[in-house]
Amino acid sequence: MKYLVIGSGGREHAIAWRLLNDGSASEIYVAPGNGGIEDKYRIDIQIDDFEGIKKFCDEKKIDLVVIGPEIPLVEGLADFLSENGIRSFGPSKKAAMIEGSKLFAKRIMETYDVPTAGHWDFTGQKSLIEFIEKQEKYPLVIKLDGLAAGKGVAIPQNREEALAFVEENVKPDSRVFLEEFLEGEEASVLSISDGVTVIPLVAAQDHKRVFDGDMGPNTGGMGAYAPAPVVTPERMKFIKERVLQPVIDGMRSEGIPFKGILYAGVMISGDKITVLEFNARFGDPETQVILPLLDVKLSDLLNAAVDGNLDKFNLTFKDAHAMTVVVAAGGYPGNYEKGKEITGLESVSDKLMVFHAGTASKGGKIVSNGGRVLNVTSIGSTLKDAQQNIYDEIGKIKFDGSFYRRDIGYRAL
Ligand code: AMP
Ligand code: GLY
């Protein structure tokens, strides 16, 4: 089969790598891809160019389009392709609202009795500021509705920080809500659904803060590992029965079946499991540790979901551990420079897989082209082995200003 992967991050590099390496694909293209994708497979079409994507699929007779990022999903790429007779993996525009609107997700969770934090809704600044003026308990969680590339959530530690965030980010028509602050350990439970059946993938844990010890601002994710032992078999059973299946059943009953990856970000504290958010896509960098552990062909899994055959699918994972460490550009998640030459990529051993995230190829050289630049990944028979493999060699890969966390996996080790 011929595949087109939409996106340009480490997630998309990992999807393309897996499809090529497990015998899934005869040909695979990535639009727009990054410096890790060979030139002949990298297609210069942007993710919002729906017509361009359609034209390419027609020309190359693409069998399945795998949509990586949330933006084209929320903007209806899956619907557009389907209207044009092109198969794709990823939810419809309406179903992707589970990620695209945090208020929609709250409504679904409340309707179908999925455990989530209590919340208070506001529109614009006035009543929100009045509420904050009276609020004594901090930290507080403020969430803007709508996609905000990870910048829609603030966790102010005091009233001044809360008011500053509101002043800067809440427009007169912004829909926003406050949520109680939850303590505990976070995990990413991705699952795959055909709209009826839902099957959890191996649980992963991301590291959202930029610095070691979970310090500094939130990022898109600085590293991940799987399996995450915090998601014990009992907790996974609870998440499947009380979170994933009710959402899939509820959305189907409302006429918006969810087909694709349903990703639940959960907070775990003892027996208490609470959903923080849903994503409608593969996580990044979680995908970079989940896909290497998959013990089936990725194409079989994706096609079973698209064709509505997951009830007969026996999804298994390897008995191994995977870790990925993000190499980022100096200044990320704030301002950073691009175009720095990356050296040492050829010098690492085959214990590592280096997925490219924010890179470009330029005159035969690989240069940085984003904040999260590379995902240095390894599989081991233990998590410790995978971690050791990475930290033994990650220092060989360098560019001006590059940095990475040195403690990925610490909660499990
Ligand atoms: P979200 O996009 O809703 O997952 O929020 C981004 C990050 O903010 C999460 O990964 C958590 O680290 C943190 N967060 C969100 N909601 C809460 C909450 N209610 N309590 C504590 N932390 C939260
Ligand atoms: N790693 C978090 C996300 O993909 O949203």
Short mmCIF file of N, CA, C and O and ligand atoms in Angstrom, two decimals, residues 102 117 141 143 150 153 155 179-183 186 208-209 218 265 267 276-279, ligand 1:
data_model
loop_
_atom_site.label_atom_id
_atom_site.label_comp_id
_atom_site.label_asym_id
_atom_site.label_seq_id
_atom_site.Cartn_x
_atom_site.Cartn_y
_atom_site.Cartn_z
N LYS A 102 -11.92 22.60 24.47
CA LYS A 102 -11.84 22.02 25.82
C LYS A 102 -13.21 22.03 26.49
O LYS A 102 -13.48 21.21 27.36
N ALA A 117 -11.93 17.21 36.41
CA ALA A 117 -11.93 18.23 37.47
C ALA A 117 -13.15 19.14 37.34
O ALA A 117 -13.63 19.40 36.23
N VAL A 141 -6.02 26.71 37.86
CA VAL A 141 -5.80 26.30 36.46
C VAL A 141 -6.75 27.10 35.58
O VAL A 141 -7.96 27.11 35.81
N LYS A 143 -7.98 27.68 31.63
CA LYS A 143 -7.91 27.08 30.29
C LYS A 143 -8.71 27.89 29.29
O LYS A 143 -9.88 28.19 29.53
N GLY A 150 -0.61 24.39 22.88
CA GLY A 150 0.00 24.18 24.19
C GLY A 150 0.04 25.44 25.05
O GLY A 150 0.47 25.40 26.20
N VAL A 153 -3.22 26.82 28.41
CA VAL A 153 -3.40 26.45 29.82
C VAL A 153 -2.39 27.22 30.65
O VAL A 153 -1.21 27.24 30.33
N ILE A 155 -1.12 27.87 34.79
CA ILE A 155 -1.25 27.40 36.18
C ILE A 155 -0.64 28.46 37.09
O ILE A 155 0.49 28.30 37.57
N GLU A 179 -10.33 25.67 36.53
CA GLU A 179 -10.45 24.27 36.91
C GLU A 179 -9.71 24.08 38.22
O GLU A 179 -8.72 24.77 38.48
N GLU A 180 -10.15 23.14 39.02
CA GLU A 180 -9.41 22.90 40.25
C GLU A 180 -8.05 22.29 39.91
O GLU A 180 -7.92 21.55 38.94
N PHE A 181 -7.04 22.64 40.69
CA PHE A 181 -5.69 22.12 40.47
C PHE A 181 -5.60 20.73 41.06
O PHE A 181 -5.97 20.49 42.20
N LEU A 182 -5.10 19.79 40.25
CA LEU A 182 -5.00 18.40 40.70
C LEU A 182 -3.55 18.03 40.92
O LEU A 182 -2.69 18.36 40.10
N GLU A 183 -3.28 17.32 42.01
CA GLU A 183 -1.92 16.83 42.27
C GLU A 183 -1.85 15.40 41.79
O GLU A 183 -2.86 14.71 41.73
N GLU A 186 1.13 12.41 36.02
CA GLU A 186 0.42 12.39 34.74
C GLU A 186 0.82 11.20 33.90
O GLU A 186 1.96 10.74 33.97
N LYS A 208 6.62 17.29 30.53
CA LYS A 208 6.19 18.53 29.88
C LYS A 208 7.08 19.74 30.19
O LYS A 208 7.16 20.66 29.40
N ARG A 209 7.70 19.73 31.37
CA ARG A 209 8.48 20.92 31.74
C ARG A 209 9.84 20.90 31.05
O ARG A 209 10.40 19.85 30.78
N ASN A 218 6.04 24.92 30.78
CA ASN A 218 5.55 23.78 29.99
C ASN A 218 6.03 23.87 28.55
O ASN A 218 6.19 24.95 28.02
N GLY A 265 -5.15 12.39 28.43
CA GLY A 265 -4.11 12.83 29.37
C GLY A 265 -4.72 12.74 30.76
O GLY A 265 -5.72 13.41 31.03
N MET A 267 -4.48 12.39 35.17
CA MET A 267 -3.73 12.64 36.40
C MET A 267 -4.07 11.51 37.36
O MET A 267 -5.25 11.21 37.58
N LEU A 276 -7.41 15.10 32.33
CA LEU A 276 -7.03 16.51 32.17
C LEU A 276 -7.43 17.03 30.80
O LEU A 276 -7.79 18.18 30.65
N GLU A 277 -7.27 16.18 29.80
CA GLU A 277 -7.55 16.62 28.44
C GLU A 277 -7.66 15.41 27.53
O GLU A 277 -7.21 14.32 27.88
N PHE A 278 -8.27 15.64 26.37
CA PHE A 278 -8.23 14.65 25.30
C PHE A 278 -7.52 15.25 24.11
O PHE A 278 -7.68 16.44 23.81
N ASN A 279 -6.77 14.41 23.40
CA ASN A 279 -6.26 14.80 22.09
C ASN A 279 -6.86 13.83 21.08
O ASN A 279 -7.21 12.69 21.43
P1 AMP B 1 -4.00 20.28 29.13
O1 AMP B 1 -3.70 20.85 27.78
O2 AMP B 1 -5.40 20.50 29.57
O3 AMP B 1 -3.53 18.87 29.32
O4 AMP B 1 -3.04 21.05 30.12
C1 AMP B 1 -1.63 21.09 29.90
C2 AMP B 1 -0.89 20.68 31.15
O5 AMP B 1 -1.32 21.50 32.25
C3 AMP B 1 -1.21 19.26 31.60
O6 AMP B 1 -0.40 18.34 30.96
C4 AMP B 1 -0.91 19.37 33.08
O7 AMP B 1 0.48 19.30 33.32
C5 AMP B 1 -1.37 20.74 33.44
N1 AMP B 1 -2.77 20.71 33.92
C6 AMP B 1 -3.89 20.84 33.19
N2 AMP B 1 -5.00 20.78 33.96
C7 AMP B 1 -4.57 20.61 35.22
C8 AMP B 1 -5.23 20.47 36.48
N3 AMP B 1 -6.57 20.54 36.59
N4 AMP B 1 -4.47 20.30 37.57
C9 AMP B 1 -3.11 20.25 37.47
N5 AMP B 1 -2.44 20.38 36.33
C10 AMP B 1 -3.14 20.56 35.20
#
